[in-house]
CSV table of C-alpha atoms and ligand atoms in Angstrom, one decimal:
chain,number,residue,atom,x,y,z
A,13,UNK,CA,-82.1,-114.0,-65.2
A,14,UNK,CA,-81.3,-111.3,-62.6
A,15,UNK,CA,-80.4,-112.5,-59.1
A,16,UNK,CA,-80.3,-110.0,-56.3
A,17,UNK,CA,-79.7,-109.9,-52.6
A,18,UNK,CA,-78.7,-107.5,-49.8
A,19,UNK,CA,-76.8,-107.7,-46.5
A,20,UNK,CA,-77.0,-105.2,-43.7
A,21,UNK,CA,-73.7,-103.8,-42.4
A,22,UNK,CA,-74.5,-104.5,-38.8
A,23,UNK,CA,-70.9,-105.6,-38.1
A,24,UNK,CA,-68.7,-108.1,-39.8
A,25,UNK,CA,-70.7,-110.9,-41.4
A,26,UNK,CA,-71.3,-114.1,-39.4
A,27,UNK,CA,-71.9,-117.8,-40.0
A,28,UNK,CA,-75.7,-117.2,-40.3
A,29,UNK,CA,-75.2,-114.8,-43.1
A,30,UNK,CA,-72.7,-117.0,-44.8
A,31,UNK,CA,-74.5,-120.3,-44.9
A,32,UNK,CA,-78.0,-118.7,-45.0
A,33,UNK,CA,-77.4,-116.4,-47.9
A,34,UNK,CA,-73.8,-115.5,-48.9
A,35,UNK,CA,-72.8,-118.9,-50.1
A,36,UNK,CA,-76.0,-119.4,-52.2
A,37,UNK,CA,-75.5,-116.0,-53.7
A,38,UNK,CA,-71.9,-116.5,-54.6
A,39,UNK,CA,-72.9,-119.8,-56.3
A,40,UNK,CA,-75.7,-118.1,-58.2
A,41,UNK,CA,-73.4,-115.3,-59.5
A,42,UNK,CA,-72.1,-117.7,-62.2
A,43,UNK,CA,-75.6,-118.5,-63.4
A,44,UNK,CA,-77.1,-115.1,-64.2
A,45,UNK,CA,-76.7,-111.4,-63.8
A,46,UNK,CA,-76.0,-111.0,-60.1
A,47,UNK,CA,-76.6,-107.9,-58.0
A,48,UNK,CA,-75.4,-107.7,-54.4
A,49,UNK,CA,-75.6,-104.7,-52.2
A,50,UNK,CA,-74.8,-103.5,-48.7
A,51,UNK,CA,-78.0,-102.3,-47.1
A,52,UNK,CA,-76.8,-99.2,-45.3
A,53,UNK,CA,-80.2,-97.5,-45.4
A,54,UNK,CA,-81.7,-100.5,-43.6
A,55,UNK,CA,-78.9,-100.4,-41.0
A,56,UNK,CA,-79.9,-96.9,-40.0
A,57,UNK,CA,-83.1,-98.3,-38.4
A,58,UNK,CA,-80.8,-99.4,-35.5
A,59,UNK,CA,-79.2,-95.9,-35.2
A,60,UNK,CA,-75.5,-96.8,-35.5
A,61,UNK,CA,-72.8,-94.4,-34.9
A,62,UNK,CA,-72.0,-92.7,-38.3
A,63,UNK,CA,-68.3,-93.5,-38.3
A,64,UNK,CA,-69.1,-97.1,-37.3
A,65,UNK,CA,-71.6,-97.4,-40.1
A,66,UNK,CA,-69.0,-96.3,-42.7
A,67,UNK,CA,-66.5,-98.7,-41.3
A,68,UNK,CA,-69.0,-101.6,-41.4
A,69,UNK,CA,-69.9,-101.0,-45.0
A,70,UNK,CA,-66.2,-101.3,-45.8
A,71,UNK,CA,-65.9,-104.5,-43.6
A,72,UNK,CA,-68.8,-106.1,-45.3
A,73,UNK,CA,-67.3,-105.3,-48.7
A,74,UNK,CA,-64.0,-106.9,-47.6
A,75,UNK,CA,-65.9,-110.0,-46.3
A,76,UNK,CA,-67.6,-110.5,-49.7
A,77,UNK,CA,-64.4,-110.0,-51.7
A,78,UNK,CA,-62.6,-112.4,-49.4
A,79,UNK,CA,-65.4,-115.0,-49.8
A,80,UNK,CA,-65.2,-115.1,-53.6
A,81,UNK,CA,-67.4,-112.3,-54.9
A,82,UNK,CA,-66.3,-111.8,-58.5
A,83,UNK,CA,-66.7,-108.2,-59.7
A,84,UNK,CA,-66.8,-109.4,-63.3
A,85,UNK,CA,-70.0,-111.4,-62.6
A,86,UNK,CA,-71.7,-109.3,-59.9
A,87,UNK,CA,-72.8,-105.7,-59.7
A,88,UNK,CA,-71.7,-105.0,-56.1
A,89,UNK,CA,-72.7,-101.7,-54.6
A,90,UNK,CA,-73.8,-99.7,-51.6
A,91,UNK,CA,-77.6,-99.3,-51.3
A,92,UNK,CA,-77.5,-95.6,-50.5
A,93,UNK,CA,-75.5,-94.9,-53.7
A,94,UNK,CA,-78.8,-95.4,-55.5
A,95,UNK,CA,-81.1,-93.0,-53.6
A,96,UNK,CA,-83.9,-93.7,-56.2
A,97,UNK,CA,-84.7,-96.7,-53.9
A,98,UNK,CA,-86.2,-94.3,-51.3
A,99,UNK,CA,-88.4,-92.7,-53.9
A,100,UNK,CA,-89.7,-96.1,-55.0
A,101,UNK,CA,-90.2,-96.9,-51.3
A,102,UNK,CA,-92.4,-93.9,-50.9
A,103,UNK,CA,-94.5,-94.8,-53.8
A,104,UNK,CA,-94.9,-98.4,-52.5
A,105,UNK,CA,-95.8,-97.1,-49.1
A,106,UNK,CA,-98.9,-95.6,-50.6
A,107,UNK,CA,-100.2,-99.0,-51.6
A,108,UNK,CA,-99.2,-100.7,-48.4
A,109,UNK,CA,-101.7,-101.0,-45.6
A,110,UNK,CA,-100.6,-100.5,-42.0
A,111,UNK,CA,-102.2,-103.8,-40.9
A,112,UNK,CA,-100.1,-105.6,-43.5
A,113,UNK,CA,-96.9,-104.3,-41.9
A,114,UNK,CA,-98.1,-104.9,-38.4
A,115,UNK,CA,-98.1,-108.6,-39.2
A,116,UNK,CA,-94.4,-108.7,-40.1
A,117,UNK,CA,-92.7,-111.3,-37.9
A,118,UNK,CA,-89.3,-109.5,-37.7
A,119,UNK,CA,-91.0,-106.3,-36.5
A,120,UNK,CA,-93.0,-108.2,-33.9
A,121,UNK,CA,-89.9,-110.1,-32.7
A,122,UNK,CA,-88.0,-106.8,-32.3
A,123,UNK,CA,-90.9,-105.3,-30.3
A,124,UNK,CA,-91.2,-108.4,-28.2
A,125,UNK,CA,-87.4,-108.1,-27.4
A,126,UNK,CA,-87.9,-104.6,-26.1
A,127,UNK,CA,-86.5,-102.6,-29.1
A,128,UNK,CA,-88.0,-99.1,-29.3
A,129,UNK,CA,-89.5,-99.1,-32.8
A,130,UNK,CA,-88.9,-96.2,-35.1
A,131,UNK,CA,-91.0,-95.7,-38.3
A,132,UNK,CA,-88.1,-96.9,-40.3
A,133,UNK,CA,-88.2,-100.3,-38.6
A,134,UNK,CA,-91.9,-100.5,-39.2
A,135,UNK,CA,-91.6,-99.8,-43.0
A,136,UNK,CA,-88.4,-101.8,-43.3
A,137,UNK,CA,-90.1,-104.5,-45.5
A,138,UNK,CA,-91.3,-101.8,-47.9
A,139,UNK,CA,-87.7,-100.6,-48.4
A,140,UNK,CA,-86.7,-104.2,-49.0
A,141,UNK,CA,-89.4,-104.5,-51.6
A,142,UNK,CA,-88.2,-101.4,-53.3
A,143,UNK,CA,-84.6,-102.8,-53.3
A,144,UNK,CA,-85.9,-105.9,-55.1
A,145,UNK,CA,-88.4,-104.3,-57.5
A,146,UNK,CA,-86.1,-101.4,-58.5
A,147,UNK,CA,-83.7,-103.8,-60.2
A,148,UNK,CA,-86.5,-106.0,-61.8
A,149,UNK,CA,-85.0,-109.0,-60.0
A,150,UNK,CA,-86.2,-112.5,-60.9
A,151,UNK,CA,-84.6,-114.4,-58.1
A,152,UNK,CA,-83.8,-113.4,-54.5
A,153,UNK,CA,-81.6,-115.9,-52.5
A,154,UNK,CA,-82.0,-115.2,-48.8
A,155,UNK,CA,-82.0,-117.0,-45.5
A,156,UNK,CA,-85.2,-118.5,-44.1
A,157,UNK,CA,-85.7,-115.6,-41.7
A,158,UNK,CA,-86.4,-113.3,-44.7
A,159,UNK,CA,-89.2,-115.5,-46.2
A,160,UNK,CA,-92.0,-113.3,-45.1
A,161,UNK,CA,-90.3,-110.2,-46.4
A,162,UNK,CA,-90.2,-111.8,-49.8
A,163,UNK,CA,-93.8,-112.6,-49.6
A,164,UNK,CA,-94.6,-109.0,-48.8
A,165,UNK,CA,-92.4,-108.0,-51.9
A,166,UNK,CA,-94.3,-110.3,-54.2
A,167,UNK,CA,-97.6,-109.0,-52.8
A,168,UNK,CA,-96.7,-105.4,-53.4
A,169,UNK,CA,-95.4,-106.1,-56.9
A,170,UNK,CA,-98.7,-107.8,-57.8
A,171,UNK,CA,-100.8,-105.1,-56.2
A,172,UNK,CA,-98.8,-102.3,-58.0
A,173,UNK,CA,-99.0,-104.1,-61.4
A,174,UNK,CA,-102.8,-104.7,-61.0
A,175,UNK,CA,-103.4,-101.0,-60.2
A,176,UNK,CA,-101.0,-99.3,-62.6
A,177,UNK,CA,-100.1,-101.8,-65.3
A,178,UNK,CA,-97.3,-104.3,-65.7
A,179,UNK,CA,-94.2,-102.4,-64.4
A,180,UNK,CA,-92.5,-104.8,-62.1
A,181,UNK,CA,-91.1,-108.3,-62.5
A,182,UNK,CA,-92.7,-110.4,-59.7
A,183,UNK,CA,-89.6,-112.0,-58.0
A,184,UNK,CA,-89.2,-115.5,-56.7
A,185,UNK,CA,-87.4,-116.2,-53.4
A,186,UNK,CA,-84.8,-118.8,-53.1
A,187,UNK,CA,-84.2,-120.3,-49.7
A,188,UNK,CA,-81.3,-122.8,-49.5
A,189,UNK,CA,-82.9,-126.2,-48.9
A,190,UNK,CA,-81.8,-128.0,-45.8
A,191,UNK,CA,-80.3,-124.8,-44.3
A,192,UNK,CA,-82.7,-123.7,-41.6
A,193,UNK,CA,-82.4,-120.5,-39.6
A,194,UNK,CA,-78.9,-120.8,-38.3
A,195,UNK,CA,-78.6,-120.8,-34.5
A,196,UNK,CA,-76.4,-118.4,-32.6
A,197,UNK,CA,-74.4,-119.0,-29.4
A,198,UNK,CA,-77.7,-119.1,-27.4
A,199,UNK,CA,-79.7,-121.2,-29.8
A,200,UNK,CA,-81.8,-118.3,-31.1
A,201,UNK,CA,-81.4,-117.1,-34.7
A,202,UNK,CA,-77.8,-116.0,-35.1
A,203,UNK,CA,-78.1,-112.2,-35.4
A,204,UNK,CA,-75.9,-109.2,-34.6
A,205,UNK,CA,-78.9,-107.6,-32.9
A,206,UNK,CA,-79.1,-110.5,-30.5
A,207,UNK,CA,-75.3,-110.4,-29.8
A,208,UNK,CA,-74.9,-114.1,-30.4
A,209,UNK,CA,-72.9,-114.3,-33.5
A,210,UNK,CA,-69.7,-116.1,-34.6
A,211,UNK,CA,-68.0,-113.9,-37.2
A,212,UNK,CA,-66.4,-115.3,-40.3
A,213,UNK,CA,-63.1,-113.5,-39.6
A,214,UNK,CA,-61.2,-112.5,-36.5
A,215,UNK,CA,-58.4,-113.5,-34.2
A,216,UNK,CA,-58.5,-117.3,-33.7
A,217,UNK,CA,-58.4,-116.8,-29.9
A,218,UNK,CA,-61.5,-114.7,-30.0
A,219,UNK,CA,-63.4,-117.1,-32.3
A,220,UNK,CA,-62.4,-120.0,-30.0
A,221,UNK,CA,-63.7,-118.2,-27.0
A,222,UNK,CA,-67.1,-117.7,-28.7
A,223,UNK,CA,-67.3,-121.3,-29.9
A,224,UNK,CA,-66.6,-122.5,-26.3
A,225,UNK,CA,-69.5,-120.3,-25.1
A,226,UNK,CA,-72.2,-122.0,-27.3
A,227,UNK,CA,-75.1,-123.1,-25.1
A,228,UNK,CA,-75.7,-126.9,-24.8
A,229,UNK,CA,-77.8,-129.0,-22.5
A,230,UNK,CA,-76.1,-130.2,-19.2
A,231,UNK,CA,-75.3,-133.8,-20.2
A,232,UNK,CA,-72.0,-135.0,-18.8
A,233,UNK,CA,-69.0,-136.5,-20.7
A,234,UNK,CA,-70.2,-140.1,-20.6
A,235,UNK,CA,-73.8,-139.4,-21.5
A,236,UNK,CA,-75.2,-140.2,-25.0
A,237,UNK,CA,-76.0,-137.0,-26.8
A,238,UNK,CA,-78.4,-135.9,-29.6
A,239,UNK,CA,-76.8,-134.2,-32.6
A,240,UNK,CA,-80.2,-133.1,-34.1
A,241,UNK,CA,-81.0,-130.8,-31.2
A,242,UNK,CA,-77.5,-129.6,-30.3
A,243,UNK,CA,-76.4,-126.1,-31.4
A,244,UNK,CA,-72.8,-127.2,-31.7
A,245,UNK,CA,-73.7,-130.1,-34.0
A,246,UNK,CA,-76.0,-128.0,-36.1
A,247,UNK,CA,-73.2,-125.5,-36.9
A,248,UNK,CA,-70.7,-128.3,-37.4
A,249,UNK,CA,-73.0,-129.9,-40.0
A,250,UNK,CA,-72.9,-126.8,-42.1
A,251,UNK,CA,-69.1,-126.3,-42.1
A,252,UNK,CA,-67.6,-129.8,-41.8
A,253,UNK,CA,-67.6,-132.5,-44.5
A,254,UNK,CA,-70.3,-135.1,-44.6
A,255,UNK,CA,-67.8,-137.7,-43.2
A,256,UNK,CA,-66.7,-135.4,-40.4
A,257,UNK,CA,-70.3,-134.8,-39.4
A,258,UNK,CA,-71.2,-138.5,-39.4
A,259,UNK,CA,-68.2,-139.1,-37.2
A,260,UNK,CA,-69.5,-136.5,-34.7
A,261,UNK,CA,-72.9,-138.1,-34.7
A,262,UNK,CA,-71.3,-141.5,-34.0
A,263,UNK,CA,-69.3,-140.0,-31.1
A,264,UNK,CA,-72.4,-138.3,-29.7
A,265,UNK,CA,-74.4,-141.6,-29.7
A,266,UNK,CA,-71.5,-143.7,-28.3
A,267,UNK,CA,-71.1,-141.5,-25.2
A,268,UNK,CA,-67.7,-140.5,-23.6
A,269,UNK,CA,-67.5,-137.6,-25.9
A,270,UNK,CA,-68.1,-134.2,-24.3
A,271,UNK,CA,-69.4,-130.9,-25.7
A,272,UNK,CA,-65.9,-129.5,-25.2
A,273,UNK,CA,-64.6,-132.1,-27.7
A,274,UNK,CA,-67.3,-131.1,-30.2
A,275,UNK,CA,-66.7,-127.4,-29.7
A,276,UNK,CA,-63.0,-127.9,-30.4
A,277,UNK,CA,-63.8,-129.8,-33.6
A,278,UNK,CA,-66.1,-127.0,-34.6
A,279,UNK,CA,-63.5,-124.4,-34.0
A,280,UNK,CA,-60.9,-126.3,-36.0
A,281,UNK,CA,-63.5,-126.7,-38.9
A,282,UNK,CA,-64.1,-122.9,-38.9
A,283,UNK,CA,-60.4,-122.2,-39.0
A,284,UNK,CA,-59.9,-124.7,-41.9
A,285,UNK,CA,-62.8,-123.3,-43.8
A,286,UNK,CA,-62.2,-119.5,-43.4
A,287,UNK,CA,-58.4,-119.4,-42.9
A,288,UNK,CA,-57.6,-119.2,-46.6
A,289,UNK,CA,-60.2,-116.5,-47.1
A,290,UNK,CA,-58.8,-114.5,-44.2
A,291,UNK,CA,-55.5,-114.2,-46.1
A,292,UNK,CA,-57.4,-112.9,-49.2
A,293,UNK,CA,-59.3,-110.4,-46.9
A,294,UNK,CA,-56.0,-109.1,-45.5
A,295,UNK,CA,-54.8,-108.5,-49.1
A,296,UNK,CA,-57.9,-106.5,-50.0
A,297,UNK,CA,-57.7,-104.5,-46.7
A,298,UNK,CA,-54.3,-103.2,-47.8
A,299,UNK,CA,-55.9,-101.2,-50.6
A,300,UNK,CA,-59.1,-99.5,-49.3
A,301,UNK,CA,-59.1,-97.2,-52.4
A,302,UNK,CA,-59.6,-100.2,-54.6
A,303,UNK,CA,-62.4,-101.5,-52.5
A,304,UNK,CA,-64.3,-98.2,-52.6
A,305,UNK,CA,-63.6,-98.1,-56.3
A,306,UNK,CA,-65.3,-101.5,-56.8
A,307,UNK,CA,-68.4,-100.2,-54.9
A,308,UNK,CA,-68.5,-97.0,-56.9
A,309,UNK,CA,-68.3,-98.8,-60.2
A,310,UNK,CA,-71.1,-101.1,-59.1
A,311,UNK,CA,-73.2,-98.2,-58.1
A,312,UNK,CA,-72.9,-96.6,-61.5
A,313,UNK,CA,-74.2,-99.8,-63.2
A,314,UNK,CA,-77.0,-100.2,-60.6
A,315,UNK,CA,-78.1,-96.5,-61.1
A,316,UNK,CA,-78.6,-97.1,-64.8
A,317,UNK,CA,-81.0,-100.0,-64.1
A,318,UNK,CA,-82.7,-98.0,-61.4
A,319,UNK,CA,-83.2,-95.0,-63.6
A,320,UNK,CA,-85.0,-97.1,-66.3
A,321,UNK,CA,-87.4,-98.6,-63.7
A,322,UNK,CA,-88.1,-95.3,-62.1
A,323,UNK,CA,-89.0,-93.7,-65.4
A,324,UNK,CA,-91.7,-96.4,-65.9
A,325,UNK,CA,-92.9,-96.1,-62.3
A,326,UNK,CA,-93.3,-92.3,-62.4
A,327,UNK,CA,-95.2,-92.4,-65.7
A,328,UNK,CA,-97.4,-95.3,-64.4
A,329,UNK,CA,-98.5,-93.5,-61.2
A,330,UNK,CA,-99.0,-90.1,-62.9
A,331,UNK,CA,-95.9,-88.2,-61.8
A,332,UNK,CA,-94.9,-87.6,-65.4
B,406,TYM,P1,-79.5,-109.5,-42.9
B,406,TYM,O1,-78.5,-108.4,-43.1
B,406,TYM,O2,-80.0,-109.7,-41.5
B,406,TYM,O3,-78.9,-110.9,-43.4
B,406,TYM,C1,-78.3,-111.0,-44.7
B,406,TYM,C2,-78.7,-112.4,-45.2
B,406,TYM,O4,-78.2,-113.4,-44.3
B,406,TYM,C3,-79.3,-114.2,-43.9
B,406,TYM,N1,-79.2,-114.6,-42.5
B,406,TYM,C4,-79.5,-115.8,-42.0
B,406,TYM,N2,-79.8,-116.9,-42.6
B,406,TYM,C5,-80.0,-118.0,-41.8
B,406,TYM,N3,-79.8,-118.0,-40.5
B,406,TYM,C6,-79.4,-116.9,-39.8
B,406,TYM,N4,-79.2,-116.9,-38.5
B,406,TYM,C7,-79.2,-115.7,-40.6
B,406,TYM,N5,-78.9,-114.4,-40.3
B,406,TYM,C8,-78.9,-113.8,-41.5
B,406,TYM,C9,-80.6,-113.4,-44.2
B,406,TYM,O5,-81.7,-114.2,-44.4
B,406,TYM,C10,-80.2,-112.6,-45.4
B,406,TYM,O6,-80.5,-113.3,-46.6
B,406,TYM,N6,-83.5,-107.4,-44.8
B,406,TYM,C11,-82.3,-108.1,-45.1
B,406,TYM,C12,-81.3,-107.3,-46.0
B,406,TYM,C13,-82.0,-106.8,-47.3
B,406,TYM,C14,-82.3,-107.6,-48.4
B,406,TYM,C15,-82.9,-106.7,-49.3
B,406,TYM,C16,-82.2,-108.9,-48.7
B,406,TYM,C17,-82.3,-105.5,-47.5
B,406,TYM,N7,-82.9,-105.4,-48.8
B,406,TYM,C18,-83.3,-107.1,-50.6
B,406,TYM,C19,-82.6,-109.4,-50.0
B,406,TYM,C20,-83.1,-108.5,-50.9
B,406,TYM,C21,-81.6,-108.3,-43.8
B,406,TYM,O7,-81.7,-107.7,-42.9
B,406,TYM,O8,-80.7,-109.3,-43.9
């Protein structure tokens, strides 16, 4: 079974990335042949500064290595090191209707938030489909926000196979059960483009400041509070143990427990969880050459798989 997923280098990774997709992917890497890549072509849709983009690719690589990516089990690479994916995207574009892409939620959300859409943002789901189909992936663990993109991918794979013969594996998505879309500081989906993230790594003071800025309702210290609808409690549930979370719920329901207390508990849980990984990250950061080496080796393996698929695709559509 081949398991694949991608992460945009929009900055250092955050709690939404980690609990929505990184952790499930790292768990899956033991069960099959795992492919993980850093989606730098996708990141270009937001026009980052070139030097910042290079740095962010490196940062995401460090984040993954710190969080337990095992290069013996996972083909870890940079998306743009396998440019065949853009060729496949072009071919998939020719079987994709414009109306189909106009219905994509993430595109509509960005427009609604006032982003100036470029054509890359519009065809973003087709590049994502190309990522998945190029490597003949069976299973794609992603966060809930990517569900529709996976449906588009399945649809394109089926459409292509019906028109040109069985070339692609039709992938299944895997969305971590009981992990919803993880809220950011303001309660919307945690996302770098909404500037509401809590990064996995960083100076404790800066992380604490972010945690203290999480939006809550205006209940006072003595009021009874609802864990189910509170952003602080939702994040705490992901990161703390079951017993710690139950204690927070009891405190919320008893009153005389303020949001400041809950935020401090959340901050401490984040430190306890990611502290040991930060030390590992610092170790990898001392040897950038080795990090690039890991990505280059991964790219070599990914290119072999990509070449085999593209040969089939070109023949199927009449380009050979
Ligand atoms: P990206 O870079 O936005 O996020 C990477 C992964 O993290 C998950 N995630 C979340 N899950 C729950 N709550 C959140 N607030 C949250 N924020 C991020 C995402 O669901 C994702 O799994 N288009 C993809 C990258 C991509 C890809 C692919 C993924 C490109 N090609 C092929 C899988 C397969 C994206 O922008 O994810």
